[in-house]
Structure formats: structure tokens, C-alpha cells
mmCIF file of C-alpha atoms in Angstrom:
data_model
loop_
_atom_site.group_PDB
_atom_site.id
_atom_site.type_symbol
_atom_site.label_atom_id
_atom_site.label_comp_id
_atom_site.label_asym_id
_atom_site.label_seq_id
_atom_site.Cartn_x
_atom_site.Cartn_y
_atom_site.Cartn_z
ATOM 1 C CA MET A 1 26.400 -2.024 7.333
ATOM 2 C CA LYS A 2 24.819 -0.072 4.476
ATOM 3 C CA LYS A 3 27.837 -0.757 2.252
ATOM 4 C CA THR A 4 27.557 -4.467 3.028
ATOM 5 C CA LEU A 5 23.856 -4.507 2.126
ATOM 6 C CA VAL A 6 24.528 -2.649 -1.107
ATOM 7 C CA ALA A 7 27.281 -5.095 -2.053
ATOM 8 C CA LEU A 8 25.017 -8.074 -1.397
ATOM 9 C CA ALA A 9 22.163 -6.535 -3.380
ATOM 10 C CA VAL A 10 24.385 -5.710 -6.356
ATOM 11 C CA ALA A 11 25.890 -9.190 -6.344
ATOM 12 C CA ALA A 12 22.446 -10.763 -6.252
ATOM 13 C CA VAL A 13 21.154 -8.654 -9.121
ATOM 14 C CA ALA A 14 24.226 -9.388 -11.223
ATOM 15 C CA ALA A 15 23.416 -13.082 -11.020
ATOM 16 C CA THR A 16 19.888 -12.674 -12.371
ATOM 17 C CA SER A 17 18.308 -12.394 -15.785
ATOM 18 C CA ALA A 18 15.547 -10.038 -16.924
ATOM 19 C CA ASN A 19 13.022 -11.991 -14.832
ATOM 20 C CA ALA A 20 12.920 -12.813 -11.140
ATOM 21 C CA ALA A 21 15.495 -15.577 -11.154
ATOM 22 C CA VAL A 22 16.095 -18.753 -9.193
ATOM 23 C CA VAL A 23 19.742 -18.349 -8.194
ATOM 24 C CA TYR A 24 19.892 -21.539 -6.111
ATOM 25 C CA ASN A 25 17.749 -24.681 -6.191
ATOM 26 C CA GLN A 26 19.168 -27.792 -4.569
ATOM 27 C CA ASP A 27 18.151 -30.322 -1.909
ATOM 28 C CA GLY A 28 14.775 -28.635 -1.421
ATOM 29 C CA THR A 29 16.269 -25.180 -0.912
ATOM 30 C CA LYS A 30 15.356 -22.444 -3.384
ATOM 31 C CA VAL A 31 16.546 -18.829 -3.497
ATOM 32 C CA GLU A 32 14.935 -16.277 -5.833
ATOM 33 C CA VAL A 33 15.978 -12.718 -6.621
ATOM 34 C CA GLY A 34 13.931 -10.080 -8.416
ATOM 35 C CA GLY A 35 12.931 -6.472 -8.187
ATOM 36 C CA GLN A 36 11.878 -3.251 -9.849
ATOM 37 C CA PHE A 37 13.639 -0.107 -10.987
ATOM 38 C CA ARG A 38 11.221 2.834 -10.858
ATOM 39 C CA VAL A 39 11.788 6.409 -11.971
ATOM 40 C CA LEU A 40 9.244 9.233 -12.289
ATOM 41 C CA LEU A 41 9.600 12.645 -13.925
ATOM 42 C CA THR A 42 6.921 14.727 -12.247
ATOM 43 C CA LYS A 43 5.530 18.245 -11.863
ATOM 44 C CA ASN A 44 3.276 18.818 -8.865
ATOM 45 C CA SER A 45 1.660 21.903 -7.377
ATOM 46 C CA GLY A 46 4.153 23.819 -5.259
ATOM 47 C CA GLU A 47 7.141 21.986 -6.759
ATOM 48 C CA ARG A 48 9.549 22.417 -9.621
ATOM 49 C CA ALA A 49 9.847 19.594 -12.119
ATOM 50 C CA ASP A 50 11.580 16.752 -10.307
ATOM 51 C CA LEU A 51 12.977 13.261 -10.847
ATOM 52 C CA LYS A 52 11.740 10.830 -8.198
ATOM 53 C CA ASN A 53 12.154 7.231 -7.102
ATOM 54 C CA PRO A 54 8.643 5.885 -6.387
ATOM 55 C CA GLY A 55 9.582 2.609 -4.719
ATOM 56 C CA SER A 56 12.493 0.950 -6.530
ATOM 57 C CA ARG A 57 13.237 -2.328 -4.770
ATOM 58 C CA ILE A 58 15.124 -5.621 -4.708
ATOM 59 C CA ASP A 59 13.345 -8.760 -3.457
ATOM 60 C CA ILE A 60 15.225 -11.779 -2.115
ATOM 61 C CA LYS A 61 13.176 -14.846 -1.185
ATOM 62 C CA ALA A 62 14.233 -18.257 0.111
ATOM 63 C CA SER A 63 12.285 -21.423 0.883
ATOM 64 C CA GLN A 64 13.067 -24.885 2.216
ATOM 65 C CA ASP A 65 10.864 -27.886 1.452
ATOM 66 C CA LEU A 66 10.057 -29.739 4.700
ATOM 67 C CA GLY A 67 8.008 -32.511 3.113
ATOM 68 C CA ASN A 68 4.317 -33.450 3.285
ATOM 69 C CA GLY A 69 3.273 -30.076 1.879
ATOM 70 C CA PHE A 70 5.125 -28.029 4.513
ATOM 71 C CA SER A 71 7.881 -25.510 3.825
ATOM 72 C CA ALA A 72 9.869 -22.835 5.636
ATOM 73 C CA LEU A 73 10.387 -19.447 4.034
ATOM 74 C CA ALA A 74 12.174 -16.136 4.505
ATOM 75 C CA ALA A 75 12.230 -12.899 2.523
ATOM 76 C CA THR A 76 13.575 -9.378 2.506
ATOM 77 C CA GLN A 77 12.870 -6.345 0.354
ATOM 78 C CA LEU A 78 15.432 -3.562 0.017
ATOM 79 C CA ARG A 79 14.387 -0.037 -0.967
ATOM 80 C CA PHE A 80 16.526 2.969 -1.792
ATOM 81 C CA SER A 81 14.790 6.135 -0.569
ATOM 82 C CA ALA A 82 15.473 8.147 2.594
ATOM 83 C CA ARG A 83 12.625 9.100 4.934
ATOM 84 C CA ASP A 84 11.525 12.481 6.231
ATOM 85 C CA ALA A 85 10.838 13.446 9.857
ATOM 86 C CA ALA A 86 7.298 12.028 9.608
ATOM 87 C CA GLY A 87 8.626 8.662 8.415
ATOM 88 C CA ASP A 88 7.378 8.992 4.832
ATOM 89 C CA GLU A 89 9.560 8.066 1.867
ATOM 90 C CA LYS A 90 11.137 11.116 0.206
ATOM 91 C CA GLN A 91 11.159 9.279 -3.144
ATOM 92 C CA ASP A 92 14.836 10.103 -3.609
ATOM 93 C CA PHE A 93 17.812 7.842 -4.339
ATOM 94 C CA ASN A 94 19.810 8.544 -1.175
ATOM 95 C CA ASP A 95 19.473 5.619 1.223
ATOM 96 C CA ILE A 96 18.984 1.893 1.550
ATOM 97 C CA GLU A 97 16.368 0.345 3.820
ATOM 98 C CA ALA A 98 15.262 -3.166 4.702
ATOM 99 C CA TYR A 99 11.600 -2.431 3.990
ATOM 100 C CA ASP A 100 10.526 -6.059 4.554
ATOM 101 C CA VAL A 101 12.253 -8.683 6.702
ATOM 102 C CA TYR A 102 10.174 -11.732 7.610
ATOM 103 C CA ALA A 103 10.170 -15.516 7.898
ATOM 104 C CA GLY A 104 7.649 -18.248 8.547
ATOM 105 C CA PHE A 105 6.035 -21.472 7.444
ATOM 106 C CA ALA A 106 3.645 -22.533 4.700
ATOM 107 C CA TYR A 107 1.342 -25.515 4.253
ATOM 108 C CA ASP A 108 -0.078 -26.011 0.778
ATOM 109 C CA GLN A 109 -3.470 -27.151 2.121
ATOM 110 C CA ALA A 110 -3.969 -24.259 4.556
ATOM 111 C CA GLY A 111 -1.867 -21.143 4.003
ATOM 112 C CA THR A 112 1.181 -19.154 5.067
ATOM 113 C CA LEU A 113 2.144 -17.863 8.526
ATOM 114 C CA THR A 114 4.910 -15.234 8.681
ATOM 115 C CA PHE A 115 6.584 -13.130 11.378
ATOM 116 C CA GLY A 116 8.471 -9.849 11.024
ATOM 117 C CA LYS A 117 8.424 -6.534 9.197
ATOM 118 C CA GLN A 118 5.985 -6.956 6.333
ATOM 119 C CA ALA A 119 2.919 -5.793 4.446
ATOM 120 C CA SER A 120 -0.394 -6.626 6.077
ATOM 121 C CA ASN A 121 -3.171 -8.505 4.289
ATOM 122 C CA GLN A 122 -4.951 -5.177 3.858
ATOM 123 C CA ASP A 123 -2.207 -4.037 1.477
ATOM 124 C CA ASP A 124 -3.796 -6.322 -1.140
ATOM 125 C CA LEU A 125 -7.148 -4.537 -0.847
ATOM 126 C CA GLY A 126 -8.222 -1.542 -2.900
ATOM 127 C CA ILE A 127 -9.113 -2.963 -6.318
ATOM 128 C CA SER A 128 -10.347 0.256 -7.958
ATOM 129 C CA ASP A 129 -6.829 1.694 -8.255
ATOM 130 C CA TYR A 130 -5.504 1.147 -11.792
ATOM 131 C CA THR A 131 -2.871 3.889 -11.541
ATOM 132 C CA TYR A 132 0.843 3.582 -10.877
ATOM 133 C CA ASP A 133 1.287 6.563 -8.526
ATOM 134 C CA LEU A 134 -1.810 8.734 -7.996
ATOM 135 C CA GLY A 135 -4.660 6.448 -6.941
ATOM 136 C CA ASP A 136 -5.730 4.349 -3.929
ATOM 137 C CA VAL A 137 -8.050 5.510 -1.137
ATOM 138 C CA LYS A 138 -7.771 2.633 1.349
ATOM 139 C CA GLN A 139 -6.943 3.905 4.845
ATOM 140 C CA THR A 140 -6.222 0.629 6.630
ATOM 141 C CA HIS A 141 -2.923 -0.242 8.353
ATOM 142 C CA ASN A 142 -1.068 -1.695 5.361
ATOM 143 C CA HIS A 143 2.482 -2.292 6.616
ATOM 144 C CA ASP A 144 3.932 -3.001 10.045
ATOM 145 C CA ALA A 145 7.384 -3.214 11.617
ATOM 146 C CA LYS A 146 6.514 -6.136 13.935
ATOM 147 C CA SER A 147 3.604 -8.348 12.975
ATOM 148 C CA VAL A 148 2.273 -11.874 12.633
ATOM 149 C CA LYS A 149 0.426 -12.497 9.381
ATOM 150 C CA PHE A 150 -1.653 -15.455 8.204
ATOM 151 C CA ARG A 151 -2.923 -15.770 4.650
ATOM 152 C CA SER A 152 -5.029 -18.752 3.668
ATOM 153 C CA VAL A 153 -4.838 -20.627 0.408
ATOM 154 C CA GLU A 154 -7.682 -20.066 -2.018
ATOM 155 C CA TRP A 155 -10.721 -22.349 -1.913
ATOM 156 C CA ASN A 156 -13.041 -21.938 -4.925
ATOM 157 C CA GLY A 157 -12.039 -18.299 -5.265
ATOM 158 C CA LEU A 158 -12.309 -17.511 -1.532
ATOM 159 C CA SER A 159 -9.417 -16.699 0.798
ATOM 160 C CA PHE A 160 -8.905 -14.747 4.009
ATOM 161 C CA GLY A 161 -6.155 -13.190 6.072
ATOM 162 C CA ALA A 162 -5.502 -12.144 9.663
ATOM 163 C CA ASP A 163 -2.830 -9.897 11.196
ATOM 164 C CA TYR A 164 -1.579 -9.028 14.669
ATOM 165 C CA PHE A 165 0.565 -5.917 15.201
ATOM 166 C CA PHE A 166 2.815 -5.942 18.296
ATOM 167 C CA GLY A 167 3.448 -2.218 18.704
ATOM 168 C CA ASP A 168 5.816 -0.531 21.157
ATOM 169 C CA ALA A 169 7.098 -2.952 23.830
ATOM 170 C CA LYS A 170 8.543 -0.424 26.309
ATOM 171 C CA LYS A 171 6.449 -0.168 29.486
ATOM 172 C CA ASP A 172 5.600 3.028 31.364
ATOM 173 C CA SER A 173 6.453 5.244 28.410
ATOM 174 C CA ALA A 174 4.509 7.914 26.538
ATOM 175 C CA THR A 175 4.166 5.494 23.627
ATOM 176 C CA GLU A 176 3.513 2.223 25.487
ATOM 177 C CA GLN A 177 1.689 -0.211 23.162
ATOM 178 C CA ASN A 178 1.725 2.421 20.418
ATOM 179 C CA ASP A 179 0.740 0.756 17.090
ATOM 180 C CA LYS A 180 -0.530 -2.399 18.798
ATOM 181 C CA GLY A 181 -3.521 -3.794 16.935
ATOM 182 C CA TRP A 182 -5.020 -6.342 14.605
ATOM 183 C CA GLY A 183 -6.562 -6.718 11.178
ATOM 184 C CA ALA A 184 -8.635 -9.075 9.050
ATOM 185 C CA ALA A 185 -9.331 -9.332 5.328
ATOM 186 C CA LEU A 186 -11.521 -11.364 2.964
ATOM 187 C CA PHE A 187 -11.012 -11.959 -0.768
ATOM 188 C CA TYR A 188 -13.368 -13.547 -3.306
ATOM 189 C CA THR A 189 -13.250 -13.912 -7.096
ATOM 190 C CA ALA A 190 -15.803 -15.750 -9.237
ATOM 191 C CA GLU A 191 -16.183 -16.301 -12.975
ATOM 192 C CA ILE A 192 -19.776 -15.283 -13.634
ATOM 193 C CA ALA A 193 -19.709 -15.632 -17.431
ATOM 194 C CA ASN A 194 -17.320 -16.442 -20.239
ATOM 195 C CA ASP A 195 -14.276 -14.160 -19.844
ATOM 196 C CA THR A 196 -16.085 -12.198 -17.102
ATOM 197 C CA THR A 197 -15.087 -12.166 -13.439
ATOM 198 C CA LEU A 198 -16.471 -10.535 -10.309
ATOM 199 C CA THR A 199 -14.067 -9.719 -7.475
ATOM 200 C CA VAL A 200 -15.213 -8.633 -4.014
ATOM 201 C CA ASN A 201 -12.976 -7.959 -1.036
ATOM 202 C CA GLY A 202 -12.861 -6.080 2.230
ATOM 203 C CA GLY A 203 -10.811 -5.618 5.355
ATOM 204 C CA TYR A 204 -10.559 -3.913 8.741
ATOM 205 C CA THR A 205 -7.732 -2.780 11.018
ATOM 206 C CA LYS A 206 -7.671 -1.365 14.538
ATOM 207 C CA VAL A 207 -4.434 0.179 15.801
ATOM 208 C CA LYS A 208 -3.811 1.712 19.221
ATOM 209 C CA LYS A 209 -2.218 5.160 19.399
ATOM 210 C CA PHE A 210 -0.684 6.624 22.555
ATOM 211 C CA ALA A 211 0.251 10.269 22.961
ATOM 212 C CA ARG A 212 0.293 10.727 26.723
ATOM 213 C CA ASP A 213 1.363 13.914 28.449
ATOM 214 C CA GLN A 214 0.544 15.831 31.613
ATOM 215 C CA HIS A 215 -1.865 18.262 29.963
ATOM 216 C CA PRO A 216 -5.283 16.652 29.279
ATOM 217 C CA VAL A 217 -6.514 19.951 27.854
ATOM 218 C CA ASN A 218 -4.327 19.235 24.815
ATOM 219 C CA ASN A 219 -6.553 16.268 23.957
ATOM 220 C CA ASN A 220 -3.527 13.965 24.174
ATOM 221 C CA HIS A 221 -4.645 10.595 25.486
ATOM 222 C CA ASP A 222 -5.080 7.026 24.357
ATOM 223 C CA TYR A 223 -7.143 6.343 21.272
ATOM 224 C CA ASN A 224 -7.456 3.872 18.395
ATOM 225 C CA GLU A 225 -7.357 4.401 14.662
ATOM 226 C CA SER A 226 -10.044 2.141 13.182
ATOM 227 C CA ALA A 227 -10.346 1.766 9.426
ATOM 228 C CA TYR A 228 -12.039 -0.441 6.871
ATOM 229 C CA VAL A 229 -12.242 -0.757 3.104
ATOM 230 C CA VAL A 230 -14.668 -2.678 0.878
ATOM 231 C CA GLY A 231 -14.525 -2.976 -2.889
ATOM 232 C CA ALA A 232 -15.828 -4.748 -5.969
ATOM 233 C CA GLU A 233 -14.609 -5.134 -9.540
ATOM 234 C CA LEU A 234 -16.329 -6.403 -12.682
ATOM 235 C CA ALA A 235 -13.900 -7.356 -15.455
ATOM 236 C CA THR A 236 -14.885 -8.576 -18.903
ATOM 237 C CA GLY A 237 -12.470 -8.961 -21.790
ATOM 238 C CA PRO A 238 -10.314 -5.827 -22.085
ATOM 239 C CA PHE A 239 -12.570 -3.695 -19.840
ATOM 240 C CA ALA A 240 -12.821 -3.435 -16.052
ATOM 241 C CA LEU A 241 -14.851 -1.254 -13.692
ATOM 242 C CA ALA A 242 -14.323 -1.127 -9.922
ATOM 243 C CA VAL A 243 -15.301 0.806 -6.805
ATOM 244 C CA ASP A 244 -13.827 1.096 -3.291
ATOM 245 C CA TRP A 245 -15.189 2.698 -0.135
ATOM 246 C CA SER A 246 -12.961 3.347 2.880
ATOM 247 C CA GLU A 247 -13.581 4.971 6.245
ATOM 248 C CA LYS A 248 -11.210 5.804 9.096
ATOM 249 C CA HIS A 249 -11.788 7.434 12.471
ATOM 250 C CA SER A 250 -9.963 8.134 15.737
ATOM 251 C CA THR A 251 -11.775 6.920 18.855
ATOM 252 C CA ASN A 252 -12.331 8.522 22.281
ATOM 253 C CA ASN A 253 -13.806 11.661 20.716
ATOM 254 C CA THR A 254 -10.424 12.696 19.331
ATOM 255 C CA ASP A 255 -9.516 14.643 16.181
ATOM 256 C CA LYS A 256 -6.237 12.968 15.187
ATOM 257 C CA LEU A 257 -6.467 12.326 11.435
ATOM 258 C CA ASP A 258 -4.531 14.662 9.135
ATOM 259 C CA PHE A 259 -6.379 15.711 5.989
ATOM 260 C CA GLY A 260 -6.259 18.506 3.434
ATOM 261 C CA VAL A 261 -3.654 20.632 1.665
ATOM 262 C CA GLY A 262 -2.284 24.133 2.187
ATOM 263 C CA THR A 263 -4.432 26.369 4.371
ATOM 264 C CA LEU A 264 -7.189 23.729 4.427
ATOM 265 C CA LYS A 265 -5.035 21.115 6.156
ATOM 266 C CA SER A 266 -6.175 20.206 9.673
ATOM 267 C CA ASN A 267 -6.898 17.327 12.083
ATOM 268 C CA PHE A 268 -10.221 15.507 11.966
ATOM 269 C CA HIS A 269 -12.167 12.732 13.671
ATOM 270 C CA LYS A 270 -13.343 10.836 10.582
ATOM 271 C CA VAL A 271 -12.302 10.573 6.936
ATOM 272 C CA GLU A 272 -14.564 8.915 4.350
ATOM 273 C CA ALA A 273 -13.248 8.045 0.890
ATOM 274 C CA LEU A 274 -14.772 6.800 -2.376
ATOM 275 C CA GLU A 275 -12.897 5.745 -5.507
ATOM 276 C CA VAL A 276 -14.359 4.623 -8.842
ATOM 277 C CA GLY A 277 -11.922 3.350 -11.451
ATOM 278 C CA ALA A 278 -12.117 2.036 -15.008
ATOM 279 C CA LYS A 279 -9.571 0.709 -17.485
ATOM 280 C CA TYR A 280 -9.567 -0.419 -21.096
ATOM 281 C CA ASN A 281 -6.828 -2.410 -22.838
ATOM 282 C CA TYR A 282 -6.946 -1.066 -26.391
ATOM 283 C CA LEU A 283 -3.896 -3.203 -27.243
ATOM 284 C CA GLU A 284 -2.544 -6.348 -25.641
ATOM 285 C CA ASN A 285 0.334 -4.272 -24.284
ATOM 286 C CA ALA A 286 -1.341 -0.880 -23.698
ATOM 287 C CA LYS A 287 -4.291 0.562 -21.794
ATOM 288 C CA VAL A 288 -6.019 3.763 -20.781
ATOM 289 C CA TYR A 289 -7.494 4.258 -17.329
ATOM 290 C CA GLY A 290 -9.285 6.830 -15.246
ATOM 291 C CA GLU A 291 -10.451 7.330 -11.677
ATOM 292 C CA TYR A 292 -12.755 9.572 -9.682
ATOM 293 C CA GLN A 293 -12.124 10.163 -5.982
ATOM 294 C CA TYR A 294 -14.275 11.773 -3.309
ATOM 295 C CA GLN A 295 -13.150 12.269 0.274
ATOM 296 C CA LYS A 296 -14.769 14.006 3.237
ATOM 297 C CA ALA A 297 -13.183 14.825 6.603
ATOM 298 C CA THR A 298 -15.207 15.915 9.650
ATOM 299 C CA PRO A 299 -14.332 16.701 13.296
ATOM 300 C CA ASN A 300 -15.827 15.027 16.348
ATOM 301 C CA SER A 301 -18.190 17.968 16.857
ATOM 302 C CA GLY A 302 -19.232 21.074 14.985
ATOM 303 C CA ASP A 303 -20.014 21.793 11.349
ATOM 304 C CA ASP A 304 -16.461 22.090 10.019
ATOM 305 C CA LYS A 305 -15.507 19.857 7.120
ATOM 306 C CA VAL A 306 -13.106 19.520 4.215
ATOM 307 C CA THR A 307 -14.065 17.662 1.037
ATOM 308 C CA MET A 308 -11.936 16.588 -1.899
ATOM 309 C CA ASN A 309 -12.960 15.843 -5.481
ATOM 310 C CA GLY A 310 -10.256 14.293 -7.635
ATOM 311 C CA PHE A 311 -9.919 13.120 -11.230
ATOM 312 C CA ILE A 312 -7.089 10.992 -12.643
ATOM 313 C CA LEU A 313 -6.349 9.982 -16.237
ATOM 314 C CA GLY A 314 -3.506 7.807 -17.458
ATOM 315 C CA THR A 315 -2.154 5.528 -20.146
ATOM 316 C CA ASP A 316 0.657 2.996 -20.293
ATOM 317 C CA TYR A 317 2.623 1.038 -22.877
ATOM 318 C CA TRP A 318 4.536 -2.209 -22.275
ATOM 319 C CA PHE A 319 7.594 -2.568 -24.514
ATOM 320 C CA THR A 320 8.106 -6.105 -23.175
ATOM 321 C CA LYS A 321 6.684 -8.063 -20.245
ATOM 322 C CA GLN A 322 9.372 -6.461 -18.074
ATOM 323 C CA VAL A 323 9.463 -2.827 -19.286
ATOM 324 C CA VAL A 324 6.625 -0.288 -19.075
ATOM 325 C CA THR A 325 6.282 3.468 -19.464
ATOM 326 C CA TYR A 326 3.239 5.515 -18.469
ATOM 327 C CA LEU A 327 1.753 9.003 -18.304
ATOM 328 C CA GLU A 328 -0.561 10.073 -15.470
ATOM 329 C CA ALA A 329 -2.237 13.346 -14.549
ATOM 330 C CA GLY A 330 -4.537 14.215 -11.682
ATOM 331 C CA THR A 331 -6.309 17.238 -10.258
ATOM 332 C CA PHE A 332 -7.625 17.299 -6.685
ATOM 333 C CA GLU A 333 -9.796 20.159 -5.377
ATOM 334 C CA TYR A 334 -10.190 20.656 -1.621
ATOM 335 C CA LYS A 335 -13.019 22.767 -0.190
ATOM 336 C CA ASN A 336 -14.125 23.566 3.363
ATOM 337 C CA GLN A 337 -17.496 24.486 4.876
ATOM 338 C CA ASP A 338 -16.937 28.174 4.027
ATOM 339 C CA ASN A 339 -16.339 27.339 0.355
ATOM 340 C CA ASP A 340 -12.621 28.181 0.644
ATOM 341 C CA LYS A 341 -10.752 26.154 -1.977
ATOM 342 C CA ASP A 342 -7.296 24.819 -2.703
ATOM 343 C CA ARG A 343 -6.195 22.649 -5.610
ATOM 344 C CA ASP A 344 -3.411 20.083 -5.932
ATOM 345 C CA ASN A 345 -2.371 19.244 -9.516
ATOM 346 C CA LYS A 346 -0.006 16.405 -10.395
ATOM 347 C CA ILE A 347 1.418 15.109 -13.671
ATOM 348 C CA GLY A 348 4.150 12.564 -14.261
ATOM 349 C CA VAL A 349 5.867 10.356 -16.809
ATOM 350 C CA GLY A 350 7.102 7.086 -15.341
ATOM 351 C CA PHE A 351 9.338 4.221 -16.377
ATOM 352 C CA ARG A 352 9.674 0.822 -14.698
ATOM 353 C CA VAL A 353 11.864 -2.204 -15.336
ATOM 354 C CA TYR A 354 10.955 -5.490 -13.658
ATOM 355 C CA PHE A 355 13.641 -8.124 -13.225
#
């Protein structure tokens, strides 16, 4: 099956140009193919210098015009990294995965309704992150294996989205309804002066988590992970300044959220996160950017805590509209209530080709 997928992907890419290409367009049916090649040479704390794959992908999209403003659509995104035991991407080049597989309907006066494995509306939140790899503090549920997603069209700069996550369908199991939940998001952009825009957005997700066993003393019982993010950006000419605030907690008095690094890593009840970002385009095809991050994790009871202060600086250069290289560096200091500290340093040179 993997060999078949690889063959299809390679054949599709071979038929495209440097841009996302329309490979078929006839009788109201359109098929587009595009993607990104990403490679990152990086040196992080606790690691040797390494070459990583931070999300290379191939996108295949199809649509069928149904008339009167209606259309049917389908899409898939293939990625090429294996996953570890926790389900996180290893950022290697050793596997192929159908990261997105969804289909649905669109109406040009209302919006788009899709079903399947896809990004949630909350994935479009978090406007203070101008980095390629190191930023972003939103803690919402941003991708789901089985969801229904609605995204409205934009009316005078305003749009909204809603999501439903199906979760585990097997009854009478330790993970029954695990990952079941919902989400909502709101987006607004307004031009407040000549060449100056204000963007405000926010969203919320609530996802059920089940970890049942026969030992209540282990604190293993049903709970929800509730999270929200709100943000604003002011952009004028080549300069932009933005801020995001995100908060996540586990309900039912549980401490289920992982946070920290090294000896300071533990489970907490609530994690609060702030990010302030700025960017400046000093050339039409180049910019510098920086971000400050603050995060704080606390348990359900007691005075324990872990805080993080992080700083990120970066610059990029676009050779063409499809090819970019960038340099990013970040330092993140973690500290607990006893003033014990641990630091995570990261630096990387990246290269991306969009097609």
C-alpha cells in the first residue's frame, strides 16, 4: 500500500510545475497538486547536529462544480515522517502517512462543510507566530482523525468556524469516547487606515479524555481538556506586531497536562501561555522577526509551578516566490518554585521549496 501511495505521489508531482498546478480541468471537475519540500539543519540541547524533515508534504485537491454556487470537494495531504510511541512526528524521512483525508461540500454564499481526517478551524489561530519552526503557543485541539468541520465565507472581514470531533467509537472500553469533543473559532480583519490592518481572532476546544482503570487512587478517570486562544495583530506597511494568549486545563481536579523539560518535566492541571511577536520586511523578499514567550504550569492544588521564559530571533530570504531559506535561534529557560532551572537552546537553518 505504501509503495502504491508513493508511486501515485511521484506521478502527480512529475506532472506539475513550480507552482501548485491544475492537472485536470474539464466538465466542471478540477484536480490540483502542490506541496512543500522542507529540510532543517538543526542543533538543539541534548542532541548532536541533525538533519530533519519538519513537515514536507504533497497536497492533492479535487472539486466538482454542482451548479448554482454549490460544489463537491475532496483532498488528501501526504507526509513523509514516521511517528514515535507518543504519536509525535519524528521529523525524519522514513515513512509516508495520509495526514489529511477529507471530503465535503461548499456553497459560495455560506461556506464549506467537510468530513474526515483534517485540521480544525483552531489550526488557523495563533497570529503572533512569525517563525517557521520554533514559535506558536496555542494549545487548542488543532487536528483530528475523525471530524466534521464548517468554515464560513468571509462577510466584511468576519468569518467563523465550528468543529465536532467523534472520538473513539468502541463501547465499554478503557478509551470509550476518548477524543470526543467540539470547537469554535472566530476571525476578523479590518483595514483601519491606509495600508494598516487590525486582525483579531479567537477559538475554544473541549475534548474528552478517558483513562479508566480499577485503581481510583491513581487519579485515572474521565476528564476533559479545555483550551482557548485569543490574539490580535496590527500590521502597517512592512511592520507587524501581534500577541496571543492561550490557556489549557484538565477538568475533574486532575493533573494531566505535560509541561517542562529535563528534571523539571511533570504533569499539571493548568498551563497558561503568552506570545508576543514582531516582524519587519527590510526587503520585499526578506524579513527579520522576533518573539517572546512566557508559560506557566500549575497543579490542581499546592504551590508547585514551572515557568518558562523564551526568546526567538530569526531572518529569512526568498530567492523566488517558491524558494525560501531561513535562520532561527531560540533559548527557553524553565524554572520551578524552588528556583531550580533548566534551559533548552535551539538553532536551525532551514530550506523550503513550494510547488
